[in-house]
Short mmCIF file of C-alpha atoms and ligand atoms in Angstrom, two decimals:
data_model
loop_
_atom_site.label_atom_id
_atom_site.label_comp_id
_atom_site.label_asym_id
_atom_site.label_seq_id
_atom_site.Cartn_x
_atom_site.Cartn_y
_atom_site.Cartn_z
CA UNK H 1 168.60 78.16 78.14
CA UNK H 2 165.45 77.89 76.07
CA UNK H 3 162.92 80.25 74.50
CA UNK H 4 160.36 79.09 77.10
CA UNK H 5 162.68 80.44 79.86
CA UNK H 6 162.60 83.88 78.25
CA UNK H 7 158.80 83.74 77.99
CA UNK H 8 158.56 82.86 81.70
CA UNK H 9 159.93 86.29 82.61
CA UNK H 10 158.66 88.23 79.61
CA UNK H 11 155.18 86.74 79.40
CA UNK H 12 153.29 85.54 76.38
CA UNK H 13 151.43 88.70 75.38
CA UNK H 14 151.69 89.39 71.65
CA UNK H 15 150.69 92.69 70.10
CA UNK H 16 148.88 92.08 66.83
CA UNK H 17 147.66 94.36 64.07
CA UNK H 18 145.11 93.58 61.36
CA UNK H 19 146.24 93.52 57.73
CA UNK H 20 143.48 96.04 56.83
CA UNK H 21 144.65 98.65 59.37
CA UNK H 22 146.59 101.62 58.05
CA UNK H 23 150.30 102.19 58.52
CA UNK H 24 149.34 105.25 60.60
CA UNK H 25 147.35 102.99 63.00
CA UNK H 26 150.29 100.59 63.10
CA UNK H 27 152.78 103.36 63.92
CA UNK H 28 150.54 104.57 66.73
CA UNK H 29 150.34 101.02 68.13
CA UNK H 30 154.13 100.61 67.98
CA UNK H 31 154.50 103.96 69.78
CA UNK H 32 151.89 103.23 72.47
CA UNK H 33 153.18 99.73 73.19
CA UNK H 34 156.83 100.82 72.91
CA UNK H 35 157.66 97.90 70.61
CA UNK H 36 159.54 97.55 67.33
CA UNK H 37 157.38 94.96 65.57
CA UNK H 38 153.86 93.54 65.52
CA UNK H 39 152.40 90.29 64.27
CA UNK H 40 149.82 90.73 61.52
CA UNK H 41 146.78 88.63 62.35
CA UNK H 42 143.04 88.91 61.71
CA UNK H 43 142.04 86.68 64.64
CA UNK H 44 144.91 87.31 67.08
CA UNK H 45 146.21 83.74 66.71
CA UNK H 46 146.92 82.98 63.06
CA UNK H 47 150.08 84.61 61.70
CA UNK H 48 149.39 86.41 58.40
CA UNK H 49 152.64 88.37 58.45
CA UNK H 50 155.02 90.48 60.50
CA UNK H 51 155.69 94.19 60.29
CA UNK H 52 158.53 96.07 61.94
CA UNK H 53 159.75 99.62 62.27
CA UNK H 54 162.07 98.97 59.30
CA UNK H 55 159.03 98.30 57.08
CA UNK H 56 157.51 101.58 58.27
CA UNK H 57 160.75 103.46 57.58
CA UNK H 58 160.99 102.00 54.05
CA UNK H 59 157.30 102.76 53.45
CA UNK H 60 157.95 106.44 54.20
CA UNK H 61 160.31 106.48 51.22
CA UNK H 62 158.08 104.37 48.99
CA UNK H 63 154.70 105.97 49.70
CA UNK H 64 155.55 109.47 50.99
CA UNK H 65 152.39 111.55 51.57
CA UNK H 66 150.05 108.61 50.84
CA UNK H 67 151.54 106.77 53.81
CA UNK H 68 148.70 107.41 56.32
CA UNK H 69 146.24 105.52 54.10
CA UNK H 70 148.52 102.68 53.00
CA UNK H 71 147.41 99.35 54.51
CA UNK H 72 149.57 97.13 56.69
CA UNK H 73 149.22 94.26 54.18
CA UNK H 74 151.07 96.38 51.61
CA UNK H 75 154.22 96.65 53.70
CA UNK H 76 154.21 93.48 55.84
CA UNK H 77 156.56 90.53 55.37
CA UNK H 78 154.36 87.57 54.42
CA UNK H 79 156.73 84.65 54.94
CA UNK H 80 157.36 84.62 58.67
CA UNK H 81 160.09 82.63 60.37
CA UNK H 82 159.02 81.38 63.79
CA UNK H 83 160.61 79.55 66.69
CA UNK H 84 159.32 77.07 69.25
CA UNK H 85 159.38 77.20 73.08
CA UNK H 86 161.85 74.30 73.13
CA UNK H 87 164.37 76.02 70.85
CA UNK H 88 167.56 77.12 72.57
CA UNK H 89 168.58 80.75 72.90
CA UNK H 90 171.71 79.94 70.86
CA UNK H 91 169.53 78.60 68.03
CA UNK H 92 167.36 81.72 67.87
CA UNK H 93 170.42 83.98 68.07
CA UNK H 94 171.81 82.15 65.07
CA UNK H 95 168.54 82.47 63.10
CA UNK H 96 168.27 86.20 63.84
CA UNK H 97 171.89 86.79 62.84
CA UNK H 98 171.72 84.78 59.62
CA UNK H 99 168.31 86.11 58.51
CA UNK H 100 169.10 89.68 59.62
CA UNK H 101 165.95 90.40 61.60
CA UNK H 102 165.38 91.06 65.27
CA UNK H 103 162.03 89.46 66.03
CA UNK H 104 160.78 85.88 66.19
CA UNK H 105 157.19 84.88 66.97
CA UNK H 106 156.98 81.80 69.18
CA UNK H 107 154.58 79.06 68.10
CA UNK H 108 153.65 76.01 70.13
CA UNK H 109 152.20 73.78 67.42
CA UNK H 110 149.81 76.14 65.63
CA UNK H 111 149.33 78.36 68.69
CA UNK H 112 151.00 81.78 68.91
CA UNK H 113 152.46 81.88 72.44
CA UNK H 114 154.81 84.86 72.38
CA UNK H 115 157.35 86.94 70.52
CA UNK H 116 160.99 87.41 71.36
CA UNK H 117 163.29 90.18 70.23
CA UNK H 118 167.06 90.37 69.95
CA UNK H 119 166.90 92.59 73.07
CA UNK H 120 165.25 89.79 75.10
CA UNK H 121 167.84 87.32 73.83
CA UNK H 122 170.79 89.59 74.69
CA UNK H 123 169.36 90.33 78.15
CA UNK H 124 169.17 86.61 78.99
CA UNK H 125 172.53 85.84 77.43
CA UNK H 126 174.14 88.61 79.51
CA UNK H 127 172.65 87.21 82.76
CA UNK H 128 173.95 83.78 81.77
CA UNK H 129 177.46 85.12 81.10
CA UNK H 130 177.36 87.08 84.37
CA UNK H 131 176.33 83.94 86.27
CA UNK H 132 179.16 81.92 84.67
CA UNK H 133 181.66 84.65 85.61
CA UNK H 134 180.39 84.71 89.23
CA UNK H 135 180.66 80.92 89.53
CA UNK H 136 184.20 80.94 88.11
CA UNK H 137 185.22 83.79 90.44
CA UNK H 138 183.84 81.90 93.48
CA UNK H 139 185.60 78.73 92.35
CA UNK H 140 188.91 80.56 91.96
CA UNK H 141 188.49 82.11 95.44
CA UNK H 142 187.92 78.67 97.05
CA UNK H 143 191.03 77.24 95.29
CA UNK H 144 193.31 79.97 96.68
P1 LIG J 1 163.48 93.74 62.24
O1 LIG J 1 164.96 93.57 62.27
O2 LIG J 1 162.79 92.73 63.13
O3 LIG J 1 163.04 95.15 62.48
O4 LIG J 1 162.95 93.33 60.77
C1 LIG J 1 163.66 93.58 59.60
C2 LIG J 1 162.84 93.04 58.42
O5 LIG J 1 162.62 91.63 58.57
C3 LIG J 1 161.45 93.64 58.25
O6 LIG J 1 161.15 93.71 56.87
C4 LIG J 1 160.52 92.64 58.94
O7 LIG J 1 159.21 92.62 58.38
C5 LIG J 1 161.24 91.34 58.65
N1 LIG J 1 161.08 90.37 59.75
C6 LIG J 1 161.20 90.60 61.08
N2 LIG J 1 161.03 89.49 61.78
C7 LIG J 1 160.79 88.51 60.89
C8 LIG J 1 160.50 87.10 61.00
N3 LIG J 1 160.46 86.48 62.17
N4 LIG J 1 160.25 86.39 59.84
C9 LIG J 1 160.31 87.01 58.64
N5 LIG J 1 160.58 88.32 58.47
C10 LIG J 1 160.82 89.07 59.58
#
């Protein structure tokens, strides 16, 4: 199974935030959209960074009462690891596990075409495992 299969069900909408928005604006966006991370982009296509709920949590400790006015660019991760639609689900699972993060933007060439989370990956992996189990069960039934 490939990343493009996940995007077929999930869609290619990507929530972005500008680097000059405040962490308060970002938190409100994460809450409204019920997501754990946003891509930082000034034009909605070019990836300037990524910011997740972990960055917000750490910023609470680092900036305390100044937090509402701190800008997204202060807390974002600037070097972003991406994946491609043709990458396999196993490959992205391995990247997420090794790098210890739960989100991967999907780029087709230079174009941002989606974002997948560890939750999306696990959901698809579970359906795959369930399907394999069903096929094996049917096979065993026919052999009896
Ligand atoms: P997460 O597990 O996705 O909440 O992210 C944990 C940390 O990794 C945060 O500091 C994120 O900014 C960073 N991060 C998340 N996804 C990526 C990614 N694809 N590339 C680089 N850093 C990331």
